mmCIF file of C-alpha atoms in Angstrom:
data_model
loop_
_atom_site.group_PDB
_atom_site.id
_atom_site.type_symbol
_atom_site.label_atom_id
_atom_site.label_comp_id
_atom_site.label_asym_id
_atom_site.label_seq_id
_atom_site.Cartn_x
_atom_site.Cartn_y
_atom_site.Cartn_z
ATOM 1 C CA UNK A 106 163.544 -136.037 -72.462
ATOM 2 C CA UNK A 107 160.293 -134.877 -73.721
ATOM 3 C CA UNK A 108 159.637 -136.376 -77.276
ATOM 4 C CA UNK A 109 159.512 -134.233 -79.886
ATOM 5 C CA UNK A 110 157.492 -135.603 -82.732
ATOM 6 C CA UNK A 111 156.298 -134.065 -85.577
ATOM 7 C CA UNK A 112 153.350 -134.187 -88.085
ATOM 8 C CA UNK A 113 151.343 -132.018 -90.165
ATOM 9 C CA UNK A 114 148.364 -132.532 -87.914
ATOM 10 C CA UNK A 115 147.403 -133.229 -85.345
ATOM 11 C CA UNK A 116 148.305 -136.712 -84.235
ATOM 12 C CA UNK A 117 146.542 -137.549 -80.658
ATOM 13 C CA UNK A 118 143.880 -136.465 -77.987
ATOM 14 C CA UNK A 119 145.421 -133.478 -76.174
ATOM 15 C CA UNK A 120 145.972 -135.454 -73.285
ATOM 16 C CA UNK A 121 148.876 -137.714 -74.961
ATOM 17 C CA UNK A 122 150.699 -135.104 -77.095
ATOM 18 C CA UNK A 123 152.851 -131.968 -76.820
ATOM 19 C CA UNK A 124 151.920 -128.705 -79.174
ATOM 20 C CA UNK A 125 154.220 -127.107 -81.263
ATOM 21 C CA UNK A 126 151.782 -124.076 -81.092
ATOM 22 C CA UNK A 127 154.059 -121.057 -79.642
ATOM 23 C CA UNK A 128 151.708 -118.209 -78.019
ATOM 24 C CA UNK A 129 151.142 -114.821 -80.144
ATOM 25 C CA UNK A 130 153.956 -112.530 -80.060
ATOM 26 C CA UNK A 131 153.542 -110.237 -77.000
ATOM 27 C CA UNK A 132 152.077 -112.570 -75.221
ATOM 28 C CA UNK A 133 153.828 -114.273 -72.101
ATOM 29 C CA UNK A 134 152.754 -117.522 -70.409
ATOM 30 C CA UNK A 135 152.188 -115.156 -67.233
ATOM 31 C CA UNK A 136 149.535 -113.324 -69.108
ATOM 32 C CA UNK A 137 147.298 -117.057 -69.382
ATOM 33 C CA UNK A 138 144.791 -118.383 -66.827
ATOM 34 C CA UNK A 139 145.073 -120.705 -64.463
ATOM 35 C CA UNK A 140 143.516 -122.958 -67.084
ATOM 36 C CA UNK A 141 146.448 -122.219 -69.616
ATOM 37 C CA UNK A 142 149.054 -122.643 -67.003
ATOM 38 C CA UNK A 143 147.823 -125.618 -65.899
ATOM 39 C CA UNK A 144 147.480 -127.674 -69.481
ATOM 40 C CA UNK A 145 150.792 -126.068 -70.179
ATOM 41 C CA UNK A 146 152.588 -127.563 -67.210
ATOM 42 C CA UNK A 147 151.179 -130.572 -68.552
ATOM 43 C CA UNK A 148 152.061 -131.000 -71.732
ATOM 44 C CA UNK A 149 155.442 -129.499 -70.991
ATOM 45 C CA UNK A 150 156.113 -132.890 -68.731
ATOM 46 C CA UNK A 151 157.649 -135.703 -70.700
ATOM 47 C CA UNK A 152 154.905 -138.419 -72.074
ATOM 48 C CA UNK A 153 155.677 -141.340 -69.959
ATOM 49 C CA UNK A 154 155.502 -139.449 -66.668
ATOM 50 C CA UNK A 155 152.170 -137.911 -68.256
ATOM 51 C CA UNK A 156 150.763 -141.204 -68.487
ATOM 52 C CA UNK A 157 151.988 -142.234 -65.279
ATOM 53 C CA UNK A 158 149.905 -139.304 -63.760
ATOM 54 C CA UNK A 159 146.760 -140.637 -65.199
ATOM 55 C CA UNK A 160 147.736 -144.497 -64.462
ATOM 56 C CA UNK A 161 148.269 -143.499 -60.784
ATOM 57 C CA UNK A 162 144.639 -141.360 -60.483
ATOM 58 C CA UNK A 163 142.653 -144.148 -62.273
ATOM 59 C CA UNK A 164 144.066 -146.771 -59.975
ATOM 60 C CA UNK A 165 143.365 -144.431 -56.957
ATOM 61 C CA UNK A 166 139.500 -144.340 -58.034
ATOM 62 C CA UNK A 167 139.634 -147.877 -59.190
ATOM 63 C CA UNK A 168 140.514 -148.845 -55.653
ATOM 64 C CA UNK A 169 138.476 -145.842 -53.563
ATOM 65 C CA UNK A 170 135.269 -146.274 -56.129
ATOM 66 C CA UNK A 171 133.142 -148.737 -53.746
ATOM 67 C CA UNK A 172 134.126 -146.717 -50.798
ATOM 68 C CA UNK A 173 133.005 -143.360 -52.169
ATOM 69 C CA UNK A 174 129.528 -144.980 -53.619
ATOM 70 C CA UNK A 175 130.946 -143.881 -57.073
ATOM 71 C CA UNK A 176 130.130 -147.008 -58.871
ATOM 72 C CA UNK A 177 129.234 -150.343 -57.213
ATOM 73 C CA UNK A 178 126.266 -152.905 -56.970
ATOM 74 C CA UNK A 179 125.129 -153.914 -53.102
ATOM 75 C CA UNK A 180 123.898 -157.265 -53.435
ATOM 76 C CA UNK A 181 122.477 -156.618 -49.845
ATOM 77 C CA UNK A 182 120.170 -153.981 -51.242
ATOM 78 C CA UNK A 183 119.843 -155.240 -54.636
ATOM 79 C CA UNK A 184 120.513 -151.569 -55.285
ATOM 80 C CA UNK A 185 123.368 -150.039 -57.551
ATOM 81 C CA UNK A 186 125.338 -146.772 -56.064
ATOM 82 C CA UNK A 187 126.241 -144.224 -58.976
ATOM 83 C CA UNK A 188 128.420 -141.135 -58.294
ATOM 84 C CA UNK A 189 126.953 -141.403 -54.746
ATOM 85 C CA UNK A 190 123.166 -141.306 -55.515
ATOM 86 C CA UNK A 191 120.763 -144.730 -55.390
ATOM 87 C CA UNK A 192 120.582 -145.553 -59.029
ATOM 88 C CA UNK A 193 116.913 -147.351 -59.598
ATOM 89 C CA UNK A 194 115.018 -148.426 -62.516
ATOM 90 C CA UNK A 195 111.530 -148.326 -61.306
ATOM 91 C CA UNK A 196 111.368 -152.131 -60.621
ATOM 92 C CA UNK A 197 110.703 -151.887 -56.816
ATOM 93 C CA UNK A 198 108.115 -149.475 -56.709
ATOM 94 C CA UNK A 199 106.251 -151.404 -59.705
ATOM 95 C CA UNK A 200 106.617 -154.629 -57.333
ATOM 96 C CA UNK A 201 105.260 -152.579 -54.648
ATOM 97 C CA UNK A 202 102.395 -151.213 -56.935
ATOM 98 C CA UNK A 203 103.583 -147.402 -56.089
ATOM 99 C CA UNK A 204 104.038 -147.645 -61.222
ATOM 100 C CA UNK A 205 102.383 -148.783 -63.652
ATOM 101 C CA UNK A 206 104.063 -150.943 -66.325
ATOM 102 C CA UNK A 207 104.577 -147.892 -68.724
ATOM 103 C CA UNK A 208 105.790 -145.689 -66.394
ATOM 104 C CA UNK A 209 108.840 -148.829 -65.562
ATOM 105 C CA UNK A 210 109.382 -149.533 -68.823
ATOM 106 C CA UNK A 211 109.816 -145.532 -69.367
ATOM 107 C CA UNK A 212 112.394 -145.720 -65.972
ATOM 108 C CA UNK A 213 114.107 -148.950 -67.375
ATOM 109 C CA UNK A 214 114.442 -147.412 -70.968
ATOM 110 C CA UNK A 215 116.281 -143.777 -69.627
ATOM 111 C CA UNK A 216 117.526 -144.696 -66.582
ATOM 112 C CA UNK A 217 119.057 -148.344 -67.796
ATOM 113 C CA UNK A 218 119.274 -148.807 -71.551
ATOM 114 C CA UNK A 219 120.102 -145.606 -72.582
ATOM 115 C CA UNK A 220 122.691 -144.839 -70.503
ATOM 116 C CA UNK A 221 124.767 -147.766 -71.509
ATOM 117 C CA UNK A 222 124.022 -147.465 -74.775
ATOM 118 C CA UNK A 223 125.471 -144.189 -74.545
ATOM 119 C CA UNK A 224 128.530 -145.064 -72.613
ATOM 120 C CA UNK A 225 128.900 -148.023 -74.463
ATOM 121 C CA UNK A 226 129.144 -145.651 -77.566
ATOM 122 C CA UNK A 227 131.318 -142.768 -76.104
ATOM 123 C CA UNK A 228 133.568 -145.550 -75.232
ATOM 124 C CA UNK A 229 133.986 -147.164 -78.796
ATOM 125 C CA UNK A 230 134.133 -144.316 -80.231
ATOM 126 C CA UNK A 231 137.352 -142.877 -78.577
ATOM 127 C CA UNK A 232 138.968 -146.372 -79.425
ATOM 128 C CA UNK A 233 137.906 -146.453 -82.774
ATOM 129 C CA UNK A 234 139.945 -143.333 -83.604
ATOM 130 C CA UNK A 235 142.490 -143.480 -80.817
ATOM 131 C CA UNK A 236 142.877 -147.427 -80.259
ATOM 132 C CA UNK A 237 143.436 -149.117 -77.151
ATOM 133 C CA UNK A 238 144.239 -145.523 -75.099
ATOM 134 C CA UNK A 239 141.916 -146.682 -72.442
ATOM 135 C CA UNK A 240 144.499 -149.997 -71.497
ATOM 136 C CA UNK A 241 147.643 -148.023 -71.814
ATOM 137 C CA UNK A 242 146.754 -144.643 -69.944
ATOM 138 C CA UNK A 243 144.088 -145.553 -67.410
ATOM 139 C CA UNK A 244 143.757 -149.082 -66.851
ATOM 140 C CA UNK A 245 144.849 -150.532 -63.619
ATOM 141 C CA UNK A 246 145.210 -153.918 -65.123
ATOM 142 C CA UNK A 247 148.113 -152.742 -67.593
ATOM 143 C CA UNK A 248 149.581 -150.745 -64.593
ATOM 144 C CA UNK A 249 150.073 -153.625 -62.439
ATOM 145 C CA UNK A 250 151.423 -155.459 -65.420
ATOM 146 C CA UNK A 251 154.389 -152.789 -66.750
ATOM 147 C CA UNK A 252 155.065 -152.866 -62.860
ATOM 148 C CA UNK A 253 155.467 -156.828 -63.150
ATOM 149 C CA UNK A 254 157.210 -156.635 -65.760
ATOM 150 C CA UNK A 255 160.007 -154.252 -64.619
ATOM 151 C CA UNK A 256 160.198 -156.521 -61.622
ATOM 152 C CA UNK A 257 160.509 -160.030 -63.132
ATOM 153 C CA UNK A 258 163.127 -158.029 -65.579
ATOM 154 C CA UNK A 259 165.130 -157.144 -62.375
ATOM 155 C CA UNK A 260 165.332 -160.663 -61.535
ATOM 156 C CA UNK A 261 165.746 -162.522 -64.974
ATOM 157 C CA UNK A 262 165.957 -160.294 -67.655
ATOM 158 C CA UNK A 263 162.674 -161.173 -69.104
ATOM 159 C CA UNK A 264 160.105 -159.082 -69.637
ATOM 160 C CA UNK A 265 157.813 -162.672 -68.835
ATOM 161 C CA UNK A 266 158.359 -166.078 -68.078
ATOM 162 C CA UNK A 267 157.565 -167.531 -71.083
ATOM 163 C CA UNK A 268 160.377 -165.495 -72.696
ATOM 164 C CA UNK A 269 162.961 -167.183 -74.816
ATOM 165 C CA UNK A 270 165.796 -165.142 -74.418
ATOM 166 C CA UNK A 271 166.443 -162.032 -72.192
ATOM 167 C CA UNK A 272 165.750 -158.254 -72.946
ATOM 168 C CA UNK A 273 168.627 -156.128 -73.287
ATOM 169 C CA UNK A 274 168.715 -152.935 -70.949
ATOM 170 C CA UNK A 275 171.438 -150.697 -70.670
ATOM 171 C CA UNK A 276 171.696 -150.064 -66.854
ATOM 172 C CA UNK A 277 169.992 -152.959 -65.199
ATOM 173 C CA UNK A 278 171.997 -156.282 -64.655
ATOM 174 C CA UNK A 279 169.754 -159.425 -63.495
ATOM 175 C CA UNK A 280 169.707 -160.167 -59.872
ATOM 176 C CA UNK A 281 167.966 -163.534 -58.477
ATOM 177 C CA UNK A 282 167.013 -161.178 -55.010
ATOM 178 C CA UNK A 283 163.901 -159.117 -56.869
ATOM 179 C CA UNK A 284 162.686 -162.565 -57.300
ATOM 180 C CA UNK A 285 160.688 -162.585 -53.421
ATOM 181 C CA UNK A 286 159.871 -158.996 -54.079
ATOM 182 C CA UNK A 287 158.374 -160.009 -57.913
ATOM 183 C CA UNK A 288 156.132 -162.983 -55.838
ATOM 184 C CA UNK A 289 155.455 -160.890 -52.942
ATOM 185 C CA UNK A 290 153.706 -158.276 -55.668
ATOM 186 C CA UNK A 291 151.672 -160.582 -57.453
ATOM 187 C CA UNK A 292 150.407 -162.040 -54.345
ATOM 188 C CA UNK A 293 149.439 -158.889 -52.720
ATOM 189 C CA UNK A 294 148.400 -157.471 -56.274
ATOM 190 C CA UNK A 295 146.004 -160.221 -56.563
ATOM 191 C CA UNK A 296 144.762 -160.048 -52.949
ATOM 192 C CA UNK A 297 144.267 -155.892 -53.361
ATOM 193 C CA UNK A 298 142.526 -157.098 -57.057
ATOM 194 C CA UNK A 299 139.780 -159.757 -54.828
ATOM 195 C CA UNK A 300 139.245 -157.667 -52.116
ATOM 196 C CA UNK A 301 138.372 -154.387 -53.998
ATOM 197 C CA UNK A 302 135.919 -156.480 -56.407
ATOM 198 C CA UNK A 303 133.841 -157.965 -53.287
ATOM 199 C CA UNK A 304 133.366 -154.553 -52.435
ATOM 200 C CA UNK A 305 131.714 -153.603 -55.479
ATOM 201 C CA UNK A 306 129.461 -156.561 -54.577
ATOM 202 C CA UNK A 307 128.902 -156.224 -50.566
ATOM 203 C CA UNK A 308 129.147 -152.955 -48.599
ATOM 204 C CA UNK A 309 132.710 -152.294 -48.268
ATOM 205 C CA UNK A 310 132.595 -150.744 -44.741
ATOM 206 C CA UNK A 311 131.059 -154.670 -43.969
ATOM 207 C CA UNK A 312 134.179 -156.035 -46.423
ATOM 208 C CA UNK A 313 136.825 -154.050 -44.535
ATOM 209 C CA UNK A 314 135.418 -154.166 -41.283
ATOM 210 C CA UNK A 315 135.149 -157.902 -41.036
ATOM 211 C CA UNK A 316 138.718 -158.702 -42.401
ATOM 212 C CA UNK A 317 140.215 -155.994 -39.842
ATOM 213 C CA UNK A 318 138.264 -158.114 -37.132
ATOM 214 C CA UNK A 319 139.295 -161.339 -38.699
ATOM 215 C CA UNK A 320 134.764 -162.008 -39.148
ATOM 216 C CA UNK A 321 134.803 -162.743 -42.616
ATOM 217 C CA UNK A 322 131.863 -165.057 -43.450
ATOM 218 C CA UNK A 323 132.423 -168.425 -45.050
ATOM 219 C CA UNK A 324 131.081 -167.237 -48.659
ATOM 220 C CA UNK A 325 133.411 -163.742 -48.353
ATOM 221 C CA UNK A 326 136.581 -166.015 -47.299
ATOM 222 C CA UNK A 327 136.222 -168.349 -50.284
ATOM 223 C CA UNK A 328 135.900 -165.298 -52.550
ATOM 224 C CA UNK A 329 138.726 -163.327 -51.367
ATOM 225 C CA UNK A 330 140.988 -166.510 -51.257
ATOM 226 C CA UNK A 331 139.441 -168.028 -54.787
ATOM 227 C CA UNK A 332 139.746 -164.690 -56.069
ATOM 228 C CA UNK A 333 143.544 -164.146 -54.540
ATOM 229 C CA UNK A 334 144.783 -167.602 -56.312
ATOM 230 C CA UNK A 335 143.385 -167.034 -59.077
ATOM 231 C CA UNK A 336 144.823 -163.229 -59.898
ATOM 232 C CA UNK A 337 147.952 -164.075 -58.714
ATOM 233 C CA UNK A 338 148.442 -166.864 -60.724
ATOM 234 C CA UNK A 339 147.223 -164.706 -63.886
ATOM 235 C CA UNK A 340 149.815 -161.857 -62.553
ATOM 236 C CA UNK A 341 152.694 -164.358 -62.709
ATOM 237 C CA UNK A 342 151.880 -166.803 -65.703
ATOM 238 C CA UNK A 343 149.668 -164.811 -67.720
ATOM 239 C CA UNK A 344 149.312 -161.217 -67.524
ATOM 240 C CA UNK A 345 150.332 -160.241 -70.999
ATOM 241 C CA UNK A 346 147.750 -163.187 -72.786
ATOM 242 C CA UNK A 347 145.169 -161.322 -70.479
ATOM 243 C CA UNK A 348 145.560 -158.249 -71.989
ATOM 244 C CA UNK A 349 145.693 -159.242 -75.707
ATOM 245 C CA UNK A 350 143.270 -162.080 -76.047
ATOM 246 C CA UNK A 351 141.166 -162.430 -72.272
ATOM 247 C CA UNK A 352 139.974 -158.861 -71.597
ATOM 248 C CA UNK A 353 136.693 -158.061 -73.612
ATOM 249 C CA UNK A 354 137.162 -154.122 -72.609
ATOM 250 C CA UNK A 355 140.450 -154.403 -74.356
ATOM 251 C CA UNK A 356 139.346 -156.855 -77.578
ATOM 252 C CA UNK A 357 136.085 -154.705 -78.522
ATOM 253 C CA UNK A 358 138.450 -151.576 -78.529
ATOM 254 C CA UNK A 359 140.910 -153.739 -80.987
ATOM 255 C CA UNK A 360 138.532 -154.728 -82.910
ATOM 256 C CA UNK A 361 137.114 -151.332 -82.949
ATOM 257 C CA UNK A 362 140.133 -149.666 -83.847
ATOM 258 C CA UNK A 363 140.814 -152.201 -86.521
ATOM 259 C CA UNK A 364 137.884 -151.514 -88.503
ATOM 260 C CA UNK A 365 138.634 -147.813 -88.642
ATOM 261 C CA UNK A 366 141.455 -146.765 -91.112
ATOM 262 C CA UNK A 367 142.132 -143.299 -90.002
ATOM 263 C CA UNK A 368 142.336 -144.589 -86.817
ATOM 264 C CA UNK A 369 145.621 -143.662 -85.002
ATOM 265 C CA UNK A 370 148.519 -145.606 -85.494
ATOM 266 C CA UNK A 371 152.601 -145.625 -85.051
ATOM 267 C CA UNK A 372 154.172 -145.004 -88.017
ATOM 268 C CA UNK A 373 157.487 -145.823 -89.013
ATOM 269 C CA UNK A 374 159.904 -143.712 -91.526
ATOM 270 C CA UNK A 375 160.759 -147.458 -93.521
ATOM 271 C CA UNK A 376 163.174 -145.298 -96.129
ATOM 272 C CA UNK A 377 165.271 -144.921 -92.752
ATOM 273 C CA UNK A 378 164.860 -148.454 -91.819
ATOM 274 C CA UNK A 379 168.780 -148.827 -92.079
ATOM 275 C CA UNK A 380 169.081 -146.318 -88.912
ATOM 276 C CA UNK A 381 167.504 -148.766 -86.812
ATOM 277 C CA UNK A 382 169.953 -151.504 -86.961
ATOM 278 C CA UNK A 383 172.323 -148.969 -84.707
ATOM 279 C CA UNK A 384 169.499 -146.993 -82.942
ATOM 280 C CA UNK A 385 170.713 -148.962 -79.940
ATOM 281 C CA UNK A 386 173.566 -151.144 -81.002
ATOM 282 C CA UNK A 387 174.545 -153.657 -79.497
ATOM 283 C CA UNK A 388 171.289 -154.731 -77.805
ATOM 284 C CA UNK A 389 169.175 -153.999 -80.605
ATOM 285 C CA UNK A 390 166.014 -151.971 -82.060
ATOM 286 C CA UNK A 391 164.894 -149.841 -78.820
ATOM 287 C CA UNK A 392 161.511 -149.815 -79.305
ATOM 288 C CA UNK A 393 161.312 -153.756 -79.753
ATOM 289 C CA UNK A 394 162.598 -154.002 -75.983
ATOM 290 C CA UNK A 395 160.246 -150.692 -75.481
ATOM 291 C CA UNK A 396 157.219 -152.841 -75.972
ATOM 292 C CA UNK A 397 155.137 -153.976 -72.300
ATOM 293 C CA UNK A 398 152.754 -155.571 -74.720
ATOM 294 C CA UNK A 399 155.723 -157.717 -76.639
ATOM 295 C CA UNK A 400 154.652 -156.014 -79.937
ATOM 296 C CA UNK A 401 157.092 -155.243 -82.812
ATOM 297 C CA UNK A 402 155.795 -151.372 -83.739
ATOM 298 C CA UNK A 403 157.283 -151.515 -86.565
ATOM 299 C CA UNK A 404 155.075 -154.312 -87.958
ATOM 300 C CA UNK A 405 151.755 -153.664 -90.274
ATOM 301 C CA UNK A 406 148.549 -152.774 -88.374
ATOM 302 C CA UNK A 407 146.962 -155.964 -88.240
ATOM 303 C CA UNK A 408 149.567 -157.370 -86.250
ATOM 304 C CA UNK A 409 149.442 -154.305 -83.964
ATOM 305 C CA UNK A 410 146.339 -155.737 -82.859
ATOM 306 C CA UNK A 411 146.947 -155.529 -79.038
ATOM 307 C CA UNK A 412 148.968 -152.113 -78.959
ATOM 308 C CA UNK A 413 147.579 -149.996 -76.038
ATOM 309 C CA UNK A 414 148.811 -146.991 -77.285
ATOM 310 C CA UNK A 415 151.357 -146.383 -74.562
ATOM 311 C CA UNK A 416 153.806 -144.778 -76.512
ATOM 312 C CA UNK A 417 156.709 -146.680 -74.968
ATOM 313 C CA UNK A 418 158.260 -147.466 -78.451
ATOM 314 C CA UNK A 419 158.032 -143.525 -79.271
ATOM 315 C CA UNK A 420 159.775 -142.374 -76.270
ATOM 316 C CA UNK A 421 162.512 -144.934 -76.799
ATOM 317 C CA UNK A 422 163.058 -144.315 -80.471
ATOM 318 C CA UNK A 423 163.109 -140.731 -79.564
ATOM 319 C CA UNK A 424 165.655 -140.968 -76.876
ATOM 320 C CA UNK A 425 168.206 -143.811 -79.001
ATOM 321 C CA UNK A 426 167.768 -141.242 -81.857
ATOM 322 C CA UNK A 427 168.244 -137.913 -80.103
ATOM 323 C CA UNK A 428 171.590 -139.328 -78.762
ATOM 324 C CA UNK A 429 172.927 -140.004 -82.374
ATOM 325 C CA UNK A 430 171.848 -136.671 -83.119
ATOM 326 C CA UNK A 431 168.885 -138.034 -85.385
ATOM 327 C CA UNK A 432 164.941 -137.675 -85.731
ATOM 328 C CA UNK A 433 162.758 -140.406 -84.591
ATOM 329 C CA UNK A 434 161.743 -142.559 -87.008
ATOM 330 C CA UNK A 435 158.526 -143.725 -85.189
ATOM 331 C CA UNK A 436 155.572 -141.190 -84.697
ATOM 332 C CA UNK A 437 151.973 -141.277 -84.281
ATOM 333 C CA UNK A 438 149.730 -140.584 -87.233
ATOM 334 C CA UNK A 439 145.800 -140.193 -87.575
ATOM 335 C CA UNK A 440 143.397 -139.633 -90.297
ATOM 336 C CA UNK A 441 144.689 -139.630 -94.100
ATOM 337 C CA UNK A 442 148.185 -140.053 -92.726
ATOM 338 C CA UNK A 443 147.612 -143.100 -91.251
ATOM 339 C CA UNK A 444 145.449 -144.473 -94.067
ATOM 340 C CA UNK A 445 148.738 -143.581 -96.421
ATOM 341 C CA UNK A 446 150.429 -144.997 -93.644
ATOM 342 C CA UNK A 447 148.690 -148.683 -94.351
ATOM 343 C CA UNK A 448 148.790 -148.647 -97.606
ATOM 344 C CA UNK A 449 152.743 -147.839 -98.008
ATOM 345 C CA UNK A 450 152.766 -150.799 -95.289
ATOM 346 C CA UNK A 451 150.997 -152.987 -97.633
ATOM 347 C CA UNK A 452 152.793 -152.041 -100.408
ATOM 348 C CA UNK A 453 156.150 -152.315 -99.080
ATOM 349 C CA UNK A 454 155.823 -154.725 -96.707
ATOM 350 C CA UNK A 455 156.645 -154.977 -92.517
ATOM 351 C CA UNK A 456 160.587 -154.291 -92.110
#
């Protein structure tokens, strides 16, 4: 069910929410572009599956990236590939006397500083108004996590192994055989994960060609098995204290987003707090269990410090809600509705 929440403004980047806008009288959805069709089709689709779109694409050009000469360093070459063109700073040619100084401090200054400066920037400043949306729509980290996650939960109930107690669900019963298929995935998860990184380090035609022939060299074994261990052990044990307190892409756009107070954030209707003790009775408050990250989203902003933005807790209130013929309760907010938003938090307290 595609959720259906509401606010006087706009709430999110077009690519997370559905309008409310209906098209001029007269005017058909036939009568639109391709254009129109096409961002129509897409926010028609329910969020999740949205989401899991753009998870699926980034992970595609995480993985194909290297192979394409989109983005990756040779160490070979000393040379660093960008969308397919050699990407150089000028040092060579001053080695080889071909510059003068100025002219490679100029190349270093456009072609090196100023480009990450500038994506750097771009990059902070979506999370500073959006938070974490980069972890919980595009990044193949989190991806491979919710996927762990639904697997251990097959097998245990948990959600992780460091879990207490197990996490309600109302049509999945615990069964002890997903545990070989929950291993099997982090090991191959974290074999993909140390093979794809080599080969934004060493040619990957070299990378792929050697391990179909069985040639790897000594230093490319040790990586790839190094790396393996080492991912797969952080894909069993430690996935979710990865995301919230070991990834510096995913702290700098926390601590980003904290700073901003119109920054977007789930809000929660607290005057219809009562609702929530049935909003999935017996098991609980849906969007609790909702959570990959083990948040509570109806807790203050400060301790929403990790939340990716996922919207997991949305669709579930929405869903518990819709079938007890109610409105959700939770629903993003940006701008002076969010800064009202904190301040009613602080005042009144988390539930």
């Amino acid at each position: 069910m595609t959720p259906s929440w509401r606010s006087t403004k706009s709430c999110a980047p077009w690519w997370v929410m559905k309008t409310e806008t209906e098209p001029p009288a007269g005017h058909s959805l036939v009568h639109l572009g391709a254009q129109g069709r096409g961002r129509n089709f897409w926010r028609a689709m329910p969020l999740q599956q949205r989401r899991r779109w753009l998870q699926g694409a980034f992970m595609a050009l995480f993985l194909l990236a290297p192979s394409l000469n989109l983005f990756r360093f040779d160490l070979n070459e000393t040379q660093l590939w960008v969308l397919g063109m050699r990407w150089s700073l000028g040092i060579g040619a001053f080695q080889r006397g071909e510059a003068s100084a100025m002219q490679t401090g100029w190349a270093i200054l456009w072609r090196g500083f100023l480009p990450a400066l500038g994506l750097v920037a771009v990059f902070l400043g979506i999370a500073y108004k959006y938070g974490r949306v980069y972890c919980g729509w595009l990044c193949p980290h989190f991806s491979v996590v919710e996927t762990l996650n639904g697997l251990l939960h097959r097998a245990t109930g948990k959600l992780s192994l460091w879990d207490t107690s197990r996490t309600p669900h109302p049509t999945r019963t615990p069964n002890a055989r997903w545990w070989p298929v929950f291993l099997a995935t982090c090991l191959g998860c974290g074999l993909v994960w140390a093979i794809t990184l080599l080969t934004y380090l060493l040619p990957p035609t070299e990378i792929w060609g050697n391990l179909y022939a069985g040639t790897l060299t000594a230093n490319q074994a040790r990586f790839i098995g190094i790396g393996t261990l080492l991912f797969t052990l952080e894909f069993t044990l430690a996935r979710h204290l990865f995301c919230r307190f070991g990834c510096a892409v995913g702290l700098f756009q926390s601590l980003a987003w904290m700073a901003n107070p119109k920054g977007m954030v789930v809000a929660f209707a607290r005057e219809r707090a009562r609702e929530c003790k049935t909003c999935d009775s017996p098991r609980g408050s849906a969007c609790d269990h909702a959570c990959p990250m083990r948040l509570h989203p109806r807790n203050i902003k400060r301790m929403m410090f990790s939340c990716v933005q996922c919207g997991q807790c949305l669709s579930a209130c929405d869903t518990t809600q819709t079938e007890q013929g109610r409105t959700p309760s939770l629903q993003w907010q940006i701008g002076l509705d969010a800064v009202r938003e904190t301040l009613r938090q602080r005042r009144d307290g988390a539930p």
